[in-house]
Structure formats: C-alpha cells, structure tokens
mmCIF file of C-alpha atoms in Angstrom:
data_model
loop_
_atom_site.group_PDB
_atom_site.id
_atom_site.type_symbol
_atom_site.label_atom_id
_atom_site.label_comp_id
_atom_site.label_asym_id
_atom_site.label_seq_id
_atom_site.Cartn_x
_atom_site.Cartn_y
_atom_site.Cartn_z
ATOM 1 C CA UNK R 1 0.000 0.000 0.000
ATOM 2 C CA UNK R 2 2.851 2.363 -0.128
ATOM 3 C CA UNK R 3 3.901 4.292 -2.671
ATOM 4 C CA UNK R 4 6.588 6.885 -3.408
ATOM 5 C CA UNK R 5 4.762 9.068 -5.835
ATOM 6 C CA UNK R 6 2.299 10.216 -2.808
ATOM 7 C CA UNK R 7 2.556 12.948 -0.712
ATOM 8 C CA UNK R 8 1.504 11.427 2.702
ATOM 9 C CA UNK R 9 1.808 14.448 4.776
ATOM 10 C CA UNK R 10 0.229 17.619 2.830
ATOM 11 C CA UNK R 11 -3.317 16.614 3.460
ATOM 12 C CA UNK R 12 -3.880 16.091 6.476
ATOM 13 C CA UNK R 13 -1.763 19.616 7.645
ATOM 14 C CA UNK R 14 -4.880 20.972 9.225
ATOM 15 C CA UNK R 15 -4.129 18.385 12.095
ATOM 16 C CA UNK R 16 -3.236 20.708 15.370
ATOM 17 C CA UNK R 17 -0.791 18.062 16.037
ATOM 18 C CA UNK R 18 -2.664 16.830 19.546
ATOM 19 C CA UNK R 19 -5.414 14.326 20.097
ATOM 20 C CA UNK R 20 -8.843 15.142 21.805
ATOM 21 C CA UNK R 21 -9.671 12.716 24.774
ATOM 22 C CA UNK R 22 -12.641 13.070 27.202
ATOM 23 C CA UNK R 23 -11.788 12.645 31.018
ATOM 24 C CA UNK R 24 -12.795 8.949 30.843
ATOM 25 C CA UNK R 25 -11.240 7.171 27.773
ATOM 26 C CA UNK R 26 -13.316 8.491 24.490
ATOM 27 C CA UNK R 27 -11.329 9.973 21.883
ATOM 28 C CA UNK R 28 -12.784 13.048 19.841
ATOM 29 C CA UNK R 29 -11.838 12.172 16.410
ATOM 30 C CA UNK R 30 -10.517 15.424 13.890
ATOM 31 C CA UNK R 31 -11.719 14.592 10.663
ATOM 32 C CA UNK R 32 -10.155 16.263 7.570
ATOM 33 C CA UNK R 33 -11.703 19.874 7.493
ATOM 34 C CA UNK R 34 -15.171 18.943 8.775
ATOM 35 C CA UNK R 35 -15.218 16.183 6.439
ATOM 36 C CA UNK R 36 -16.294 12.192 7.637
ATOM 37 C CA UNK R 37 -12.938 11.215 6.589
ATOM 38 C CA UNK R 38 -9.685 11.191 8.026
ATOM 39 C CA UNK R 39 -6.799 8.883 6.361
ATOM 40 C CA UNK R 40 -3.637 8.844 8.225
ATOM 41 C CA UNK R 41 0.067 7.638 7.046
ATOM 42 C CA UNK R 42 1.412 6.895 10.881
ATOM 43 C CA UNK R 43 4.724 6.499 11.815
ATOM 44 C CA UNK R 44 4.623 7.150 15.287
ATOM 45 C CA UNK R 45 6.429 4.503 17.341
ATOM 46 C CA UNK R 46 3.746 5.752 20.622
ATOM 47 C CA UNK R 47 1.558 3.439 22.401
ATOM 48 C CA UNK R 48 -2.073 4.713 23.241
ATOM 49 C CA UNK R 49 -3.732 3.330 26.407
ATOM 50 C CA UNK R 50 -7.077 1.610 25.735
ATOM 51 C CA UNK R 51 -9.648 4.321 24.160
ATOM 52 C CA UNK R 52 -12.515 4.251 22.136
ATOM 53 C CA UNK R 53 -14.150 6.458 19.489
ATOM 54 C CA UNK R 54 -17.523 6.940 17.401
ATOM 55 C CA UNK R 55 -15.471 6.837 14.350
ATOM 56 C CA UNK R 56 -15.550 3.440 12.765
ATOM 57 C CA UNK R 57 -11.039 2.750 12.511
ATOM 58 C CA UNK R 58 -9.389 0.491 9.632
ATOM 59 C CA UNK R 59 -6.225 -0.325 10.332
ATOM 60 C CA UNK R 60 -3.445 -2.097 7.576
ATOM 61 C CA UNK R 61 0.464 -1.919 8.430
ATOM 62 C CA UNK R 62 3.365 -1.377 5.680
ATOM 63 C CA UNK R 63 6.343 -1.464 6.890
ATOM 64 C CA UNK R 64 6.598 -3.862 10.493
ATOM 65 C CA UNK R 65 4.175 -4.755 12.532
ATOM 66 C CA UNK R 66 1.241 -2.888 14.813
ATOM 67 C CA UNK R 67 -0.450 -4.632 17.667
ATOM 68 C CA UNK R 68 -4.293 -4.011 18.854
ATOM 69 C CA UNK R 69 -5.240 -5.333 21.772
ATOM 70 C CA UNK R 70 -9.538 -5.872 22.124
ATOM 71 C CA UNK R 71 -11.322 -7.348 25.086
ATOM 72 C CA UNK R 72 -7.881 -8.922 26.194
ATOM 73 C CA UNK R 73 -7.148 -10.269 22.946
ATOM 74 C CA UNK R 74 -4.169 -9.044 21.120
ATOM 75 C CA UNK R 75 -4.182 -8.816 17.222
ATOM 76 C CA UNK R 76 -0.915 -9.169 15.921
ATOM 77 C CA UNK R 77 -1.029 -7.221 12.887
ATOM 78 C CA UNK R 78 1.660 -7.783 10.127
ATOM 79 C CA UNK R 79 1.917 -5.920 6.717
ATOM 80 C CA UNK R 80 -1.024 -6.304 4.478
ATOM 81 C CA UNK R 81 -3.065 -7.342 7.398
ATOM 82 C CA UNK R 82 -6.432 -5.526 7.944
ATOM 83 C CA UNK R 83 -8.341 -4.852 10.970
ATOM 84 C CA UNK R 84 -11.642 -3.376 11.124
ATOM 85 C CA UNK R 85 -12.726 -1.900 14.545
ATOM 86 C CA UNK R 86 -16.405 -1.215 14.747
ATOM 87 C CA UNK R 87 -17.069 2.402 16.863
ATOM 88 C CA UNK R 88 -17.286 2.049 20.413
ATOM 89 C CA UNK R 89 -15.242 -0.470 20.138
ATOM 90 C CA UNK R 90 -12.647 -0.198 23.785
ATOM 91 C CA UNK R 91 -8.819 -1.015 21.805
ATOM 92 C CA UNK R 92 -5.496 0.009 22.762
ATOM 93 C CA UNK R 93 -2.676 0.219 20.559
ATOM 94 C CA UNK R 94 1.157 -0.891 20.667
ATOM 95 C CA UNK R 95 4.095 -0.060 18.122
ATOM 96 C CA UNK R 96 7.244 -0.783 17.408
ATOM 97 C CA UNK R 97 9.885 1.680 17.039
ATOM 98 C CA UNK R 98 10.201 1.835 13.467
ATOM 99 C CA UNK R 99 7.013 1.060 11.028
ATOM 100 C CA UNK R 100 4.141 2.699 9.026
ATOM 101 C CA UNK R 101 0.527 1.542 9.085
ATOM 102 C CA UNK R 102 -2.310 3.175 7.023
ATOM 103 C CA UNK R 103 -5.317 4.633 9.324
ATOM 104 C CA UNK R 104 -8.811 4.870 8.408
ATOM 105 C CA UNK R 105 -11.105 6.672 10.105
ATOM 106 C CA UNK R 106 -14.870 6.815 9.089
ATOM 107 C CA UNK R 107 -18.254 8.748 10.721
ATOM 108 C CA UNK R 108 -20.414 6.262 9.364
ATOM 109 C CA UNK R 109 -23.356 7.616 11.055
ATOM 110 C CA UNK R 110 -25.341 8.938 8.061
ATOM 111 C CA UNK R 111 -24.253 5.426 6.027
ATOM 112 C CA UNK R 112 -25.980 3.973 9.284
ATOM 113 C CA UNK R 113 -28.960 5.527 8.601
ATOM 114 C CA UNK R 114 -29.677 3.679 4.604
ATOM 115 C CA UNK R 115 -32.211 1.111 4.697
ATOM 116 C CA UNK R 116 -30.556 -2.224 4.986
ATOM 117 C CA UNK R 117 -27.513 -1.213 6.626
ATOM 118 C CA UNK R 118 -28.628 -2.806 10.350
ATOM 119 C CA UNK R 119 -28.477 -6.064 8.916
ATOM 120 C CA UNK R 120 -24.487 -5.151 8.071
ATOM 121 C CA UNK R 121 -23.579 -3.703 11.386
ATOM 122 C CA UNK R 122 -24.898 -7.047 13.241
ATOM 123 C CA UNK R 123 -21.544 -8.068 11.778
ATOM 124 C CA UNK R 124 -19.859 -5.687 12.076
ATOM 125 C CA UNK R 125 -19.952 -5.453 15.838
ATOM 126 C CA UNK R 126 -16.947 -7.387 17.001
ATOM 127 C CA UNK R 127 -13.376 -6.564 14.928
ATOM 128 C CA UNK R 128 -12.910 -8.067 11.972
ATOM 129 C CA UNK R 129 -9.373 -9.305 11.456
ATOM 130 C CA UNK R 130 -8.724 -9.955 7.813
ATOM 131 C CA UNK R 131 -6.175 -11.416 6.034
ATOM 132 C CA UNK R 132 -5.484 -13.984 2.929
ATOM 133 C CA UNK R 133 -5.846 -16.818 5.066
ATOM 134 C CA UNK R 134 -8.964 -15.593 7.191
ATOM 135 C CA UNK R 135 -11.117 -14.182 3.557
ATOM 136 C CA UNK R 136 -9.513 -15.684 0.936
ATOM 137 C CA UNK R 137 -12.252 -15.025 -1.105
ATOM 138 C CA UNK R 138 -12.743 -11.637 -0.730
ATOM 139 C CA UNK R 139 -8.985 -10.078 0.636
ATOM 140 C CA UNK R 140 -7.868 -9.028 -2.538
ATOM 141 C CA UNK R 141 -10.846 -6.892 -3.614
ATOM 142 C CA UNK R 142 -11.159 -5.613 0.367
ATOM 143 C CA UNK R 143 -7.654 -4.247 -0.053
ATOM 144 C CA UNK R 144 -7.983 -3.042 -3.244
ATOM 145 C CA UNK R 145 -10.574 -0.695 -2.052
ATOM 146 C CA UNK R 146 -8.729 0.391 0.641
ATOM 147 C CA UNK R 147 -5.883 0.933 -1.757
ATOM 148 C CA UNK R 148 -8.576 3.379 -3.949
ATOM 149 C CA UNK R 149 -9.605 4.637 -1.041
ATOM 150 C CA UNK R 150 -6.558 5.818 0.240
ATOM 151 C CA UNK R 151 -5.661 7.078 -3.010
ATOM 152 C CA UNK R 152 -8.436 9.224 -3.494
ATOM 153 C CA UNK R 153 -7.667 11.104 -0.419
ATOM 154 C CA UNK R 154 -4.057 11.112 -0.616
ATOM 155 C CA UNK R 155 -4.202 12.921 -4.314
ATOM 156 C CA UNK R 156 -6.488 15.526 -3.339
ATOM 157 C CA UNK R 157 -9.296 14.371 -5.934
ATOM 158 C CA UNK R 158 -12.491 16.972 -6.114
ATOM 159 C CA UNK R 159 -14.961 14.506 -5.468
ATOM 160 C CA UNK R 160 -13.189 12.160 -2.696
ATOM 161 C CA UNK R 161 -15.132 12.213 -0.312
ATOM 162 C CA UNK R 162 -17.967 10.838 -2.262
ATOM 163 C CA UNK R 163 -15.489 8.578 -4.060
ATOM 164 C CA UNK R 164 -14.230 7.214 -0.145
ATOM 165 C CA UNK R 165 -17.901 6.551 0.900
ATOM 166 C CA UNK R 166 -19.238 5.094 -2.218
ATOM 167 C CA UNK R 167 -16.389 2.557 -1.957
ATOM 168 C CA UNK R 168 -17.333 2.449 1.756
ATOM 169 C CA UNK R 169 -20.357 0.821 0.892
ATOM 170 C CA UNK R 170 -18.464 -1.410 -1.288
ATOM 171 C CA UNK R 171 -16.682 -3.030 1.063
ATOM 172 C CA UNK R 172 -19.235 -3.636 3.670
ATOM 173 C CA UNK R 173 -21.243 -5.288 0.899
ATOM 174 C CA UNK R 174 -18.628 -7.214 0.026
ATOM 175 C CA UNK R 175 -17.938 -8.280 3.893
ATOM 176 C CA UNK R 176 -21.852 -9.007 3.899
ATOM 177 C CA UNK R 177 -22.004 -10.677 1.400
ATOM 178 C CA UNK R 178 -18.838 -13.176 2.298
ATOM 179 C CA UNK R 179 -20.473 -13.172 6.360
ATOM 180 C CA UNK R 180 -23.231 -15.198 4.808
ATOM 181 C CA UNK R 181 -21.852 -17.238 2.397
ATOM 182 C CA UNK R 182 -19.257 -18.202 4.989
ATOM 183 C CA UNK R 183 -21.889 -19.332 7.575
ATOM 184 C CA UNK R 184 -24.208 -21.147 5.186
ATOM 185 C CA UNK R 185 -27.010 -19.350 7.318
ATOM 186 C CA UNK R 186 -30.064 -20.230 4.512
ATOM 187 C CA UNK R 187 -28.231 -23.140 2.716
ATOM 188 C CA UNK R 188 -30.904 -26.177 3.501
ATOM 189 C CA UNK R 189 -30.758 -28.856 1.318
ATOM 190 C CA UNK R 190 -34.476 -28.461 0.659
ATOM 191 C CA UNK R 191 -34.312 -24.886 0.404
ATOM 192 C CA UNK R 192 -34.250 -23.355 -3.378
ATOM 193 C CA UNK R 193 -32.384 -20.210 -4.376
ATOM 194 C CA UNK R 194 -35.177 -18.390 -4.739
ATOM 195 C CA UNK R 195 -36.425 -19.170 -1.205
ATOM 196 C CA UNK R 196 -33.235 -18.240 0.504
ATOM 197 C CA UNK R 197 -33.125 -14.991 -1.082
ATOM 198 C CA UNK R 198 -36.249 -14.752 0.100
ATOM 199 C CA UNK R 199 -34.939 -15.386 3.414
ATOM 200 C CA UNK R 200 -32.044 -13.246 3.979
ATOM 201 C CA UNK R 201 -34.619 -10.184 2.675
ATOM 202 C CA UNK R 202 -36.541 -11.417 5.682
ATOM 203 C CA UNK R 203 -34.012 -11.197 7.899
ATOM 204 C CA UNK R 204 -32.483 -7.609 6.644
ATOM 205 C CA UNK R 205 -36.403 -6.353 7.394
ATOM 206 C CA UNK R 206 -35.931 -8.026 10.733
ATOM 207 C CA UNK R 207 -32.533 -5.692 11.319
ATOM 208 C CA UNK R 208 -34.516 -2.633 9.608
ATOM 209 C CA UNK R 209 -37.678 -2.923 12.246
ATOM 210 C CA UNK R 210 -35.434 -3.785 15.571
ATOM 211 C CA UNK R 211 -32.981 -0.265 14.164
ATOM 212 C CA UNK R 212 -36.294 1.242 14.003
ATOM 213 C CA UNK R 213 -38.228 0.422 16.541
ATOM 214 C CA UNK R 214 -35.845 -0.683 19.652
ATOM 215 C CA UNK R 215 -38.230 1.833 21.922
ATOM 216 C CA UNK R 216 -40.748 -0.835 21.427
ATOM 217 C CA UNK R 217 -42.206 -3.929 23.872
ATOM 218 C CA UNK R 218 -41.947 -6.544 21.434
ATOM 219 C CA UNK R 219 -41.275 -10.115 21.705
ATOM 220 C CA UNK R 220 -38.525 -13.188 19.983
ATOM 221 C CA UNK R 221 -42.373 -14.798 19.211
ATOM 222 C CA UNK R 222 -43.746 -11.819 17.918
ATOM 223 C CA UNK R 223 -40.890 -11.245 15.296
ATOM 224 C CA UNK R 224 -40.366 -14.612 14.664
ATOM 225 C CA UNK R 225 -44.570 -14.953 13.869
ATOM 226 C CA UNK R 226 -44.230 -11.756 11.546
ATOM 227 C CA UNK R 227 -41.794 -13.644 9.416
ATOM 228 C CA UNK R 228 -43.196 -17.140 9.394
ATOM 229 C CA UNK R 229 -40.604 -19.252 11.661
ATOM 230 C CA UNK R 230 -41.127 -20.686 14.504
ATOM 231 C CA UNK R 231 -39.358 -19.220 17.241
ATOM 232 C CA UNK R 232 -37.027 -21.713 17.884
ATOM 233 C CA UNK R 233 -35.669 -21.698 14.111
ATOM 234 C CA UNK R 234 -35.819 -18.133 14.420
ATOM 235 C CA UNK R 235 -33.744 -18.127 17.712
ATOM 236 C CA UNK R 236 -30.870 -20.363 15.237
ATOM 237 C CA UNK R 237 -31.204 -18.243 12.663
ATOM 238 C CA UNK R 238 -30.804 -15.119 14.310
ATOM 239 C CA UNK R 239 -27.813 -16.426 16.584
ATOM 240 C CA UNK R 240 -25.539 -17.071 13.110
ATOM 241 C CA UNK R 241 -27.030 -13.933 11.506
ATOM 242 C CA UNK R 242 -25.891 -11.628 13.581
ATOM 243 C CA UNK R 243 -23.852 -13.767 16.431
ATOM 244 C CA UNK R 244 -25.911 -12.600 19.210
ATOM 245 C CA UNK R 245 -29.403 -14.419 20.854
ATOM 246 C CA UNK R 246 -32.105 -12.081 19.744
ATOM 247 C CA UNK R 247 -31.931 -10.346 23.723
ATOM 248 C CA UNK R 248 -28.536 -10.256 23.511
ATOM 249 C CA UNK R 249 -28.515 -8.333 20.457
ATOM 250 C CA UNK R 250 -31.857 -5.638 21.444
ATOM 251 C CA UNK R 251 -29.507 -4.907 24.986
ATOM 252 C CA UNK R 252 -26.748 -4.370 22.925
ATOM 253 C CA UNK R 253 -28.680 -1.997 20.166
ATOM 254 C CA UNK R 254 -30.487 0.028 23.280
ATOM 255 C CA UNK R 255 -26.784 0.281 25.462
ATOM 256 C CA UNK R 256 -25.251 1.733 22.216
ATOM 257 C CA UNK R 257 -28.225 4.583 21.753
ATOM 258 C CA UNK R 258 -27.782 5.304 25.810
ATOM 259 C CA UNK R 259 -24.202 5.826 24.966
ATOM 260 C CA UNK R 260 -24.946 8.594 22.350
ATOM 261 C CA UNK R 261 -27.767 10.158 24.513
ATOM 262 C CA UNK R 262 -25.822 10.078 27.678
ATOM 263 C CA UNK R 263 -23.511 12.607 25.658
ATOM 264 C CA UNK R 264 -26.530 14.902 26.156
ATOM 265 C CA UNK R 265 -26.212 16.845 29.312
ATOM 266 C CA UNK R 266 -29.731 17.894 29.301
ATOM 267 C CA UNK R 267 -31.492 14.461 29.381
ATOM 268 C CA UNK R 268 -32.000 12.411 32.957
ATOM 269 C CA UNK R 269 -31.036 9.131 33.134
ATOM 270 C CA UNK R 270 -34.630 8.187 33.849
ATOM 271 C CA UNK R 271 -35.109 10.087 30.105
ATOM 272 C CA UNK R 272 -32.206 8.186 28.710
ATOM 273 C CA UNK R 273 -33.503 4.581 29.702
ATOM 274 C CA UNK R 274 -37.205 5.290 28.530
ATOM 275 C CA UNK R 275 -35.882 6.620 25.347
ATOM 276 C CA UNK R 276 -33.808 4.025 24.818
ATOM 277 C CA UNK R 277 -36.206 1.226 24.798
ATOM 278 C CA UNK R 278 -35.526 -0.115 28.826
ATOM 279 C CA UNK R 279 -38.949 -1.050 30.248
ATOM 280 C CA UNK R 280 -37.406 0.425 33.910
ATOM 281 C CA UNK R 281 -34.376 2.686 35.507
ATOM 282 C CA UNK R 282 -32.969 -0.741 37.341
ATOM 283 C CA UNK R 283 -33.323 -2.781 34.346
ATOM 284 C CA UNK R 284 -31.623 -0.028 32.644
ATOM 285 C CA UNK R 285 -28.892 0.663 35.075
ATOM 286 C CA UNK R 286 -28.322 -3.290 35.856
ATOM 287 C CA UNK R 287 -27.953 -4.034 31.998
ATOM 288 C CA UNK R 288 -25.380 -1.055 31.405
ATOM 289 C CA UNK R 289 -23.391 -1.689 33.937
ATOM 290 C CA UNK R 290 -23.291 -5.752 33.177
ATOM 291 C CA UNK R 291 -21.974 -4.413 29.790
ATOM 292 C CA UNK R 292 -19.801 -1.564 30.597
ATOM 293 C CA UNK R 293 -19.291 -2.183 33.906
ATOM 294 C CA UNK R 294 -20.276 1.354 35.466
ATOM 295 C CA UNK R 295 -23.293 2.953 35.906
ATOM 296 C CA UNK R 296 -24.732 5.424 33.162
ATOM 297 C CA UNK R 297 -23.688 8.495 35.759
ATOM 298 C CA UNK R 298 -20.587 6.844 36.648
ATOM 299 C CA UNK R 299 -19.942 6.463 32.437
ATOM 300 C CA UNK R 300 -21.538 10.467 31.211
ATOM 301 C CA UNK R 301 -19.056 11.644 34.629
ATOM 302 C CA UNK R 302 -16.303 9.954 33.249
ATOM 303 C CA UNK R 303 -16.649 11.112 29.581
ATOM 304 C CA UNK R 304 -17.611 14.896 30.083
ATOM 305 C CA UNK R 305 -14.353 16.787 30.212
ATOM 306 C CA UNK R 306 -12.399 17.052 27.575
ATOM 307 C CA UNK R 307 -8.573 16.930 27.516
ATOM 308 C CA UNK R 308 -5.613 17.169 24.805
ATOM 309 C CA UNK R 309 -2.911 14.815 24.353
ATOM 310 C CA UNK R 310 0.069 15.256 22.163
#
C-alpha cells in the first residue's frame, strides 16, 4: 500500500498536532476539514492506552508490525493485514519503534442511517481481522478498495469524499455478502435459491424494524410470527445472523443509543432509559453496567471533560 509518488503528509496539515480525549477514555476524532474522513500515514512509534471512538477505525500496516489489543485479545497485525474496529469499540494500541501503518477513520453515522444497513452492522460489531488466510475469497478486492480509497484522499481528488464513501459501501457489501456465504445461514438442502433470497430479505427487514423500533415492547415470538418461523428456528437463525441471541442483540442496540444520549447533558437518566427502549431505571442501570461495567452516571461523569494529548 505504499507508494513513493504520494505525498503522505500535505493533506492532512490541518491536524493541530494533539489528540482530543474526554476525562474517561473516548477519543474526539478530527476529521479532515469537517469532512467524515480522516486517512492517516502513521509512523509514530507511541503506544495509546485503551480508548474508544464513534469513528468506525481500519487499520493495515506497511512497513513492520502494529499490535491491537480488544477485550484482552491481542491482534498481531503484520503488513497487508487488515483490521476493522467497529465504533465504540474499547482497543489500545502498541508499536514498534520503526514502522508505518495506514489509518482509516470513518463517521459512518449517516451510512448507518440507509435502509438495509442494520443487517451489516450485526456483523460488524466485534473486529474483523482480515487477512489472505482468514477471507480468501474476498482479501484481494477488500484491499484493493482500501488501496482506492486511500488514493483518493491522498491525491487531493475533487470529489473524494464521495469517491471514499461510495467505496465504503463497497466493502461492507462485500464483507456481507462473504459473512453469509461463509456461515451457510439459509443453505438447507431443501431450500431453493429463490427461497433463501427470500430469506435473507426477511431477515435484513428483521434488522430494519429492531434499528427502528428498539423503543418498542416486542417479543422473539412476535418477530419470529411476523416472518413465518417458529421461534425456535428463528432463535438459530438469528444467533448465526448476527452472532448474538435475539436479547442479547436488542440490549446491545439500546446500550449503544444510551451511549450517544448520555452525551446529552440535558437528558436524565430516567429520560435516557425510557428513550432508549428499557422497560425500567434498574433494568436499565443493571444491563449497562453488566456491559460496561459502570453505571450510566458513573460512564456520562467519566466522559464529560475534555482533555488534549500530544
């Protein structure tokens, strides 16, 4: 991915040259001049304590290695390895003292919003560590839009932005489309091709109306009825769609929009845990703290001042 005919630095020269953290460990990402983009060529042979961001972060070394260490697992990354970090996503990063990596950073939030995209981000919410060996299938053309993607930033193109995104969606198609060919999630013997497209449009309605409607009392049997499976086929189903049991996964979705309202300093927790789809202020505060392990005011106390660090 590197190449001498690129001017690495020029671009990215409105950088002040620090990084914004909040008192707890969120960092405030700088994106390119109030773009969604920002593309870095890092050589820095700094380690960075365990943080977390709302940016979505690609990361593919060069030159030596890079390590990323994720709920206590360490991902040795070597040249021409990738590794996707979803946002929110609690990482720390090591270095060695000589190397260069290639940094994408993406506010995916109004890609999050396109109808169909839910059913992508159920698989997108763990890090995705991808090399030849891990997607054979589908490495070449995932770092081959990187590589476009990086080069559409790096020479300054009029319409990059638009460029990045479009191949953005791209390659979480792509990594879609390989998630379910990979886990065979609709391929019954008995089952015709027509009938499990049929089914995976079933299921991306199913990751529409739970995006949509997470507020809502609703039921594994109620959603499972709507589509025409029993619930215990559904329960299967849903488990290797999206790697979560269908609780699992509405917690998770309601924790992630507490995390974004809790940034709001005018809303009450009591607010925050209605509007985020808890049926009760316990439940609410029990669940969060099971899966961040603080309390919402312990996590909006920790996150409200901001620092800088060089």
């Amino acid at each position: 991915m590197a190449d001498i005919n690129i001017d690495f630095n020029s671009i990215n020269s409105d950088f002040s040259g620090t990084r914004t953290m909040k008192q707890g460990s969120q960092e405030l990402v700088s994106f390119h001049q109030s773009s969604a983009i920002r593309i870095w060529c890092n050589e820095q042979s700094a380690d960075f304590e365990p943080h977390w961001h709302t940016a979505m972060e690609i990361i593919v070394p060069v030159e030596n290695w890079y390590d990323a260490i994720i709920h206590g697992e360490t991902y040795h990354l070597t040249p021409g390895d990738i590794l996707l970090i979803p946002s929110g996503e609690l990482h720390a990063l090591k270095a060695p003292e000589k190397g260069v990596r290639f940094i994408f950073l993406f506010d995916i939030s109004s890609v999050a919003r396109l109808n169909g995209f839910a059913s992508i981000q159920s698989m997108m919410n763990a890090p995705l560590y991808i090399t030849k060996n891990t997607h054979p299938h589908i490495y070449d053309d995932v770092y081959h839009i990187l590589l476009q993607m990086r080069n559409e930033y790096f020479n300054k193109n009029e319409f990059a932005e638009l460029t990045i995104f479009s191949l953005l969606l791209n390659l979480m198609v792509k990594l879609g489309t390989n998630h379910l060919n990979d886990t065979n999630l609709f391929s019954f013997s008995n089952t015709r091709p027509y009938k499990q497209k049929e089914y995976i449009n079933k299921f991306n309605d199913v990751m529409d109306y739970i995006d949509a409607h997470y507020m809502d009392d609703f039921t594994l049997e109620d959603v499972a009825s709507a589509i025409g499976f029993s619930k215990y086929h559904f329960s299967r189903l849903f488990k290797q769609y999206t790697g979560f049991s269908f609780c699992a996964y509405i917690c998770h979705r309601r924790i992630k929009v507490a995390e974004e309202l809790l940034e709001q300093p005018d809303l009450s927790i009591t607010e925050i845990a209605m509007q985020s789809g808890f049926p009760s202020i316990s439940t609410f505060n029990r669940v969060f703290r099971q899966q961040r392990n603080c309390s919402p005011s312990e996590y909006r106390e920790k996150n409200r001042y901001p620092i800088k660090i060089s």
